[in-house]
Amino acid sequence: MTATALDALLVSLQLTDSAFPSGLYTLSHGLEGYLQAKRVDQRSMPELLVDLLRHAVGPADATALALANRAALDGDWAAVAEVDQRLFAGKLNRELRLAAVRTGRQLLDTAQLALGGEALERYAELVTAKRSPGCQAVAAGVAYAAGGVAAEQAVASDLFAFSVSFVSAALRLRLTDHRRAQSTLRGIAPVIKEVTGDALRRELADLGGCVPIADAMSARHERAEARMFAS
């Protein structure tokens, strides 16, 4: 799993590129639910992104990614499965659970083809045997490990990918335009740095965010009559 810094950067760029077919483009990460409930507008969209990074994605998915990445690098597959199970259990509604495992399994399938390696094979065996749910964050953690990407770069890369996906959904929902979207992405760089540091310091017992309003928005979205996004 050794790689040069440039190799690791190239793996990060490939896994987070919008052309990588993980299915993230089908998700609004709760944004559509907020819009349907009239709880977000053009002004507050960047603030919502920051809140989700700090209180949902950071303590849950980003922390799981860091833990899974380290466990995969150590070859501790029981730990990888435990992280996956705990992350899945912390997703409180059906829509979030389905989105996590659908994008995770798509990421795993493509990463096996594109990167290959024993780490991805071992994780795929766990998912196939239903010993591990296959959540996106854990699949990403293993894929980054397979590409020789260490935890800090892996977490920051995936947080940026989440942010790009969120802002892209905002574009489609007419909550921003292309110029302001780029300002939003640059403006959250300090938050991504902060959330990455926090995720790297957490242990398994600390895994899990607390975003009751976001969970309620997701539950409302699941029953909406018309939806552009899967979540």
C-alpha positions as a LaTeX table, in Angstrom:
\begin{tabular}{lrrr}
\hline
Residue & $x$ (\AA) & $y$ (\AA) & $z$ (\AA) \\
\hline
Met1 & 0.00 & 0.00 & 0.00 \\
Thr2 & 3.00 & 2.31 & $-0.32$ \\
Ala3 & 2.69 & 5.21 & $-2.71$ \\
Thr4 & 4.41 & 8.48 & $-3.39$ \\
Ala5 & 2.72 & 11.71 & $-2.40$ \\
Leu6 & 1.92 & 12.37 & $-6.04$ \\
Asp7 & 0.43 & 8.87 & $-6.47$ \\
Ala8 & $-1.77$ & 9.45 & $-3.41$ \\
Leu9 & $-2.88$ & 12.85 & $-4.73$ \\
Leu10 & $-3.85$ & 11.32 & $-8.06$ \\
Val11 & $-5.89$ & 8.61 & $-6.31$ \\
Ser12 & $-7.66$ & 11.28 & $-4.24$ \\
Leu13 & $-8.45$ & 13.32 & $-7.34$ \\
Gln14 & $-9.84$ & 10.27 & $-9.12$ \\
Leu15 & $-12.04$ & 9.07 & $-6.23$ \\
Thr16 & $-13.50$ & 12.54 & $-5.66$ \\
Asp17 & $-13.96$ & 13.52 & $-9.29$ \\
Ser18 & $-17.58$ & 14.13 & $-10.26$ \\
Ala19 & $-17.07$ & 11.68 & $-13.14$ \\
Phe20 & $-16.36$ & 8.82 & $-10.71$ \\
Pro21 & $-19.62$ & 6.81 & $-10.87$ \\
Ser22 & $-20.44$ & 6.51 & $-7.17$ \\
Gly23 & $-23.94$ & 7.93 & $-7.57$ \\
Leu24 & $-23.36$ & 11.07 & $-5.49$ \\
Tyr25 & $-24.98$ & 13.15 & $-8.24$ \\
Thr26 & $-28.33$ & 11.54 & $-7.33$ \\
Leu27 & $-28.18$ & 12.90 & $-3.76$ \\
Ser28 & $-28.93$ & 16.37 & $-2.39$ \\
His29 & $-27.75$ & 15.35 & 1.13 \\
Gly30 & $-31.00$ & 16.63 & 2.63 \\
Leu31 & $-30.97$ & 19.96 & 0.77 \\
Glu32 & $-34.07$ & 19.15 & $-1.30$ \\
Gly33 & $-35.99$ & 18.29 & 1.88 \\
Tyr34 & $-35.00$ & 21.62 & 3.43 \\
Leu35 & $-36.11$ & 23.45 & 0.27 \\
Gln36 & $-39.44$ & 21.62 & 0.16 \\
Ala37 & $-40.04$ & 22.66 & 3.79 \\
Lys38 & $-38.97$ & 26.25 & 2.97 \\
Arg39 & $-36.19$ & 26.00 & 5.57 \\
Val40 & $-33.34$ & 27.12 & 3.28 \\
Asp41 & $-32.79$ & 29.90 & 0.74 \\
Gln42 & $-29.89$ & 31.30 & $-1.27$ \\
Arg43 & $-28.51$ & 33.17 & 1.75 \\
Ser44 & $-28.67$ & 30.31 & 4.22 \\
Met45 & $-27.55$ & 27.48 & 1.91 \\
Pro46 & $-23.81$ & 27.93 & 2.72 \\
Glu47 & $-24.65$ & 28.08 & 6.46 \\
Leu48 & $-26.56$ & 24.79 & 6.17 \\
Leu49 & $-23.56$ & 23.19 & 4.47 \\
Val50 & $-21.28$ & 24.29 & 7.31 \\
Asp51 & $-23.70$ & 22.95 & 9.94 \\
Leu52 & $-23.96$ & 19.57 & 8.21 \\
Leu53 & $-20.17$ & 19.31 & 7.91 \\
Arg54 & $-19.65$ & 20.09 & 11.60 \\
His55 & $-22.52$ & 18.16 & 13.17 \\
Ala56 & $-23.45$ & 15.36 & 10.73 \\
Val57 & $-20.80$ & 14.42 & 8.18 \\
Gly58 & $-17.81$ & 15.16 & 10.41 \\
Pro59 & $-18.76$ & 13.16 & 13.52 \\
Ala60 & $-20.29$ & 10.33 & 11.46 \\
Asp61 & $-19.08$ & 9.68 & 7.91 \\
Ala62 & $-15.73$ & 11.50 & 8.11 \\
Thr63 & $-14.91$ & 9.81 & 11.42 \\
Ala64 & $-15.91$ & 6.40 & 10.01 \\
Leu65 & $-13.75$ & 7.03 & 6.95 \\
Ala66 & $-10.71$ & 7.84 & 9.09 \\
Leu67 & $-11.22$ & 4.79 & 11.31 \\
Ala68 & $-11.81$ & 2.47 & 8.34 \\
Asn69 & $-8.81$ & 3.85 & 6.49 \\
Arg70 & $-6.50$ & 3.16 & 9.42 \\
Ala71 & $-7.99$ & $-0.28$ & 10.06 \\
Ala72 & $-7.64$ & $-1.26$ & 6.39 \\
Leu73 & $-4.00$ & $-0.11$ & 6.36 \\
Asp74 & $-3.44$ & $-2.31$ & 9.45 \\
Gly75 & $-5.31$ & $-5.24$ & 7.89 \\
Asp76 & $-7.80$ & $-5.25$ & 10.79 \\
Trp77 & $-10.95$ & $-6.32$ & 8.92 \\
Ala78 & $-12.97$ & $-6.98$ & 12.07 \\
Ala79 & $-12.47$ & $-3.30$ & 12.95 \\
Val80 & $-13.50$ & $-2.22$ & 9.44 \\
Ala81 & $-16.74$ & $-4.21$ & 9.75 \\
Glu82 & $-17.43$ & $-2.78$ & 13.21 \\
Val83 & $-17.01$ & 0.78 & 11.97 \\
Asp84 & $-19.34$ & 0.04 & 9.05 \\
Gln85 & $-22.02$ & $-1.49$ & 11.27 \\
Arg86 & $-21.92$ & 1.39 & 13.73 \\
Leu87 & $-22.12$ & 4.03 & 11.00 \\
Phe88 & $-25.08$ & 2.24 & 9.37 \\
Ala89 & $-26.88$ & 1.94 & 12.72 \\
Gly90 & $-26.48$ & 5.67 & 13.30 \\
Lys91 & $-28.37$ & 6.59 & 10.14 \\
Leu92 & $-31.85$ & 7.02 & 11.57 \\
Asn93 & $-34.11$ & 6.80 & 8.54 \\
Arg94 & $-34.50$ & 4.51 & 5.56 \\
Glu95 & $-33.58$ & 7.12 & 2.95 \\
Leu96 & $-30.18$ & 7.84 & 4.51 \\
Arg97 & $-29.37$ & 4.15 & 4.98 \\
Leu98 & $-30.25$ & 3.30 & 1.37 \\
Ala99 & $-28.23$ & 6.24 & 0.04 \\
Ala100 & $-25.19$ & 5.25 & 2.11 \\
Val101 & $-25.07$ & 1.62 & 1.01 \\
Arg102 & $-26.07$ & 2.22 & $-2.60$ \\
Thr103 & $-23.30$ & 4.78 & $-3.18$ \\
Gly104 & $-20.89$ & 2.72 & $-1.08$ \\
Arg105 & $-21.37$ & $-0.43$ & $-3.11$ \\
Gln106 & $-21.12$ & 1.50 & $-6.38$ \\
Leu107 & $-17.89$ & 3.09 & $-5.17$ \\
Leu108 & $-16.53$ & $-0.29$ & $-4.07$ \\
Asp109 & $-17.38$ & $-1.95$ & $-7.38$ \\
Thr110 & $-15.72$ & 0.76 & $-9.46$ \\
Ala111 & $-12.72$ & 1.09 & $-7.14$ \\
Gln112 & $-12.08$ & $-2.65$ & $-7.44$ \\
Leu113 & $-11.92$ & $-2.23$ & $-11.20$ \\
Ala114 & $-9.94$ & 1.01 & $-11.22$ \\
Leu115 & $-7.54$ & 0.49 & $-8.30$ \\
Gly116 & $-7.69$ & $-3.20$ & $-7.49$ \\
Gly117 & $-5.71$ & $-4.71$ & $-4.64$ \\
Glu118 & $-6.15$ & $-7.01$ & $-1.65$ \\
Ala119 & $-7.75$ & $-4.38$ & 0.61 \\
Leu120 & $-10.71$ & $-3.82$ & $-1.68$ \\
Glu121 & $-11.09$ & $-7.58$ & $-2.25$ \\
Arg122 & $-11.19$ & $-8.25$ & 1.49 \\
Tyr123 & $-13.75$ & $-5.52$ & 2.08 \\
Ala124 & $-15.90$ & $-6.73$ & $-0.84$ \\
Glu125 & $-15.88$ & $-10.20$ & 0.73 \\
Leu126 & $-17.21$ & $-8.70$ & 4.00 \\
Val127 & $-19.98$ & $-6.85$ & 2.17 \\
Thr128 & $-20.94$ & $-9.88$ & 0.06 \\
Ala129 & $-21.08$ & $-12.03$ & 3.20 \\
Lys130 & $-23.30$ & $-9.33$ & 4.82 \\
Arg131 & $-20.83$ & $-8.93$ & 7.66 \\
Ser132 & $-20.38$ & $-5.28$ & 6.66 \\
Pro133 & $-23.19$ & $-3.05$ & 5.25 \\
Gly134 & $-21.01$ & $-1.29$ & 2.66 \\
Cys135 & $-21.55$ & 2.35 & 3.63 \\
Gln136 & $-20.02$ & 4.95 & 1.30 \\
Ala137 & $-17.69$ & 6.43 & 3.91 \\
Val138 & $-16.23$ & 3.04 & 4.85 \\
Ala139 & $-15.89$ & 1.95 & 1.22 \\
Ala140 & $-14.10$ & 5.23 & 0.55 \\
Gly141 & $-11.81$ & 4.71 & 3.53 \\
Val142 & $-10.79$ & 1.29 & 2.20 \\
Ala143 & $-10.40$ & 2.60 & $-1.36$ \\
Tyr144 & $-8.12$ & 5.41 & $-0.17$ \\
Ala145 & $-6.10$ & 2.84 & 1.78 \\
Ala146 & $-5.82$ & 0.67 & $-1.33$ \\
Gly147 & $-4.43$ & 3.70 & $-3.17$ \\
Gly148 & $-1.93$ & 4.48 & $-0.41$ \\
Val149 & $-3.77$ & 7.62 & 0.74 \\
Ala150 & $-3.33$ & 8.35 & 4.45 \\
Ala151 & $-6.23$ & 9.29 & 6.70 \\
Glu152 & $-5.82$ & 13.10 & 6.78 \\
Gln153 & $-5.78$ & 13.51 & 3.00 \\
Ala154 & $-8.53$ & 10.88 & 2.60 \\
Val155 & $-10.88$ & 12.64 & 5.04 \\
Ala156 & $-10.26$ & 16.12 & 3.63 \\
Ser157 & $-10.73$ & 14.84 & 0.08 \\
Asp158 & $-14.05$ & 13.19 & 0.88 \\
Leu159 & $-15.33$ & 16.22 & 2.80 \\
Phe160 & $-14.55$ & 18.35 & $-0.23$ \\
Ala161 & $-16.32$ & 15.82 & $-2.49$ \\
Phe162 & $-19.38$ & 15.99 & $-0.21$ \\
Ser163 & $-19.31$ & 19.79 & $-0.39$ \\
Val164 & $-19.04$ & 19.78 & $-4.19$ \\
Ser165 & $-21.97$ & 17.34 & $-4.39$ \\
Phe166 & $-24.04$ & 19.50 & $-2.01$ \\
Val167 & $-23.31$ & 22.71 & $-3.93$ \\
Ser168 & $-24.01$ & 20.97 & $-7.24$ \\
Ala169 & $-27.42$ & 19.99 & $-5.87$ \\
Ala170 & $-27.92$ & 23.63 & $-4.85$ \\
Leu171 & $-27.20$ & 24.64 & $-8.43$ \\
Arg172 & $-29.85$ & 22.25 & $-9.76$ \\
Leu173 & $-32.31$ & 23.46 & $-7.13$ \\
Arg174 & $-31.57$ & 27.10 & $-8.07$ \\
Leu175 & $-30.22$ & 27.94 & $-4.63$ \\
Thr176 & $-26.97$ & 29.32 & $-6.07$ \\
Asp177 & $-25.27$ & 30.07 & $-9.37$ \\
His178 & $-21.94$ & 28.86 & $-10.74$ \\
Arg179 & $-19.92$ & 31.88 & $-9.53$ \\
Arg180 & $-21.34$ & 31.91 & $-6.00$ \\
Ala181 & $-20.97$ & 28.11 & $-5.84$ \\
Gln182 & $-17.22$ & 28.48 & $-6.27$ \\
Ser183 & $-17.09$ & 31.18 & $-3.60$ \\
Thr184 & $-18.99$ & 28.87 & $-1.25$ \\
Leu185 & $-16.54$ & 26.02 & $-1.85$ \\
Arg186 & $-13.51$ & 28.23 & $-1.24$ \\
Gly187 & $-15.14$ & 29.79 & 1.81 \\
Ile188 & $-15.63$ & 26.46 & 3.59 \\
Ala189 & $-11.97$ & 25.43 & 3.29 \\
Pro190 & $-11.26$ & 26.40 & 6.95 \\
Val191 & $-14.30$ & 24.37 & 8.04 \\
Ile192 & $-13.09$ & 21.32 & 6.12 \\
Lys193 & $-9.70$ & 21.68 & 7.81 \\
Glu194 & $-11.36$ & 21.95 & 11.24 \\
Val195 & $-13.73$ & 19.00 & 10.63 \\
Thr196 & $-10.87$ & 16.86 & 9.31 \\
Gly197 & $-8.81$ & 17.45 & 12.44 \\
Asp198 & $-11.76$ & 16.60 & 14.68 \\
Ala199 & $-12.53$ & 13.39 & 12.73 \\
Leu200 & $-8.93$ & 12.20 & 13.02 \\
Arg201 & $-9.01$ & 12.58 & 16.82 \\
Arg202 & $-12.22$ & 10.58 & 17.42 \\
Glu203 & $-12.36$ & 6.96 & 18.51 \\
Leu204 & $-15.00$ & 4.39 & 17.53 \\
Ala205 & $-17.08$ & 5.15 & 20.64 \\
Asp206 & $-17.38$ & 8.78 & 19.49 \\
Leu207 & $-18.73$ & 7.92 & 16.02 \\
Gly208 & $-22.08$ & 9.55 & 15.25 \\
Gly209 & $-23.56$ & 12.98 & 14.60 \\
Cys210 & $-26.63$ & 14.65 & 16.10 \\
Val211 & $-28.78$ & 16.52 & 13.58 \\
Pro212 & $-32.46$ & 16.00 & 14.51 \\
Ile213 & $-33.79$ & 18.67 & 12.13 \\
Ala214 & $-31.82$ & 17.20 & 9.21 \\
Asp215 & $-33.18$ & 13.75 & 10.07 \\
Ala216 & $-36.73$ & 15.17 & 10.10 \\
Met217 & $-36.17$ & 16.89 & 6.73 \\
Ser218 & $-34.92$ & 13.59 & 5.30 \\
Ala219 & $-37.96$ & 11.74 & 6.65 \\
Arg220 & $-40.29$ & 14.34 & 5.07 \\
His221 & $-38.39$ & 14.08 & 1.79 \\
Glu222 & $-38.77$ & 10.30 & 1.74 \\
Arg223 & $-42.56$ & 10.70 & 1.59 \\
Ala224 & $-42.64$ & 13.69 & $-0.79$ \\
Glu225 & $-44.84$ & 13.27 & $-3.88$ \\
Ala226 & $-42.24$ & 14.77 & $-6.26$ \\
Arg227 & $-38.46$ & 14.54 & $-5.83$ \\
Met228 & $-35.50$ & 15.45 & $-8.02$ \\
Phe229 & $-32.95$ & 13.68 & $-5.79$ \\
Ala230 & $-32.85$ & 10.31 & $-4.03$ \\
Ser231 & $-32.11$ & 11.97 & $-0.68$ \\
\hline
\end{tabular}
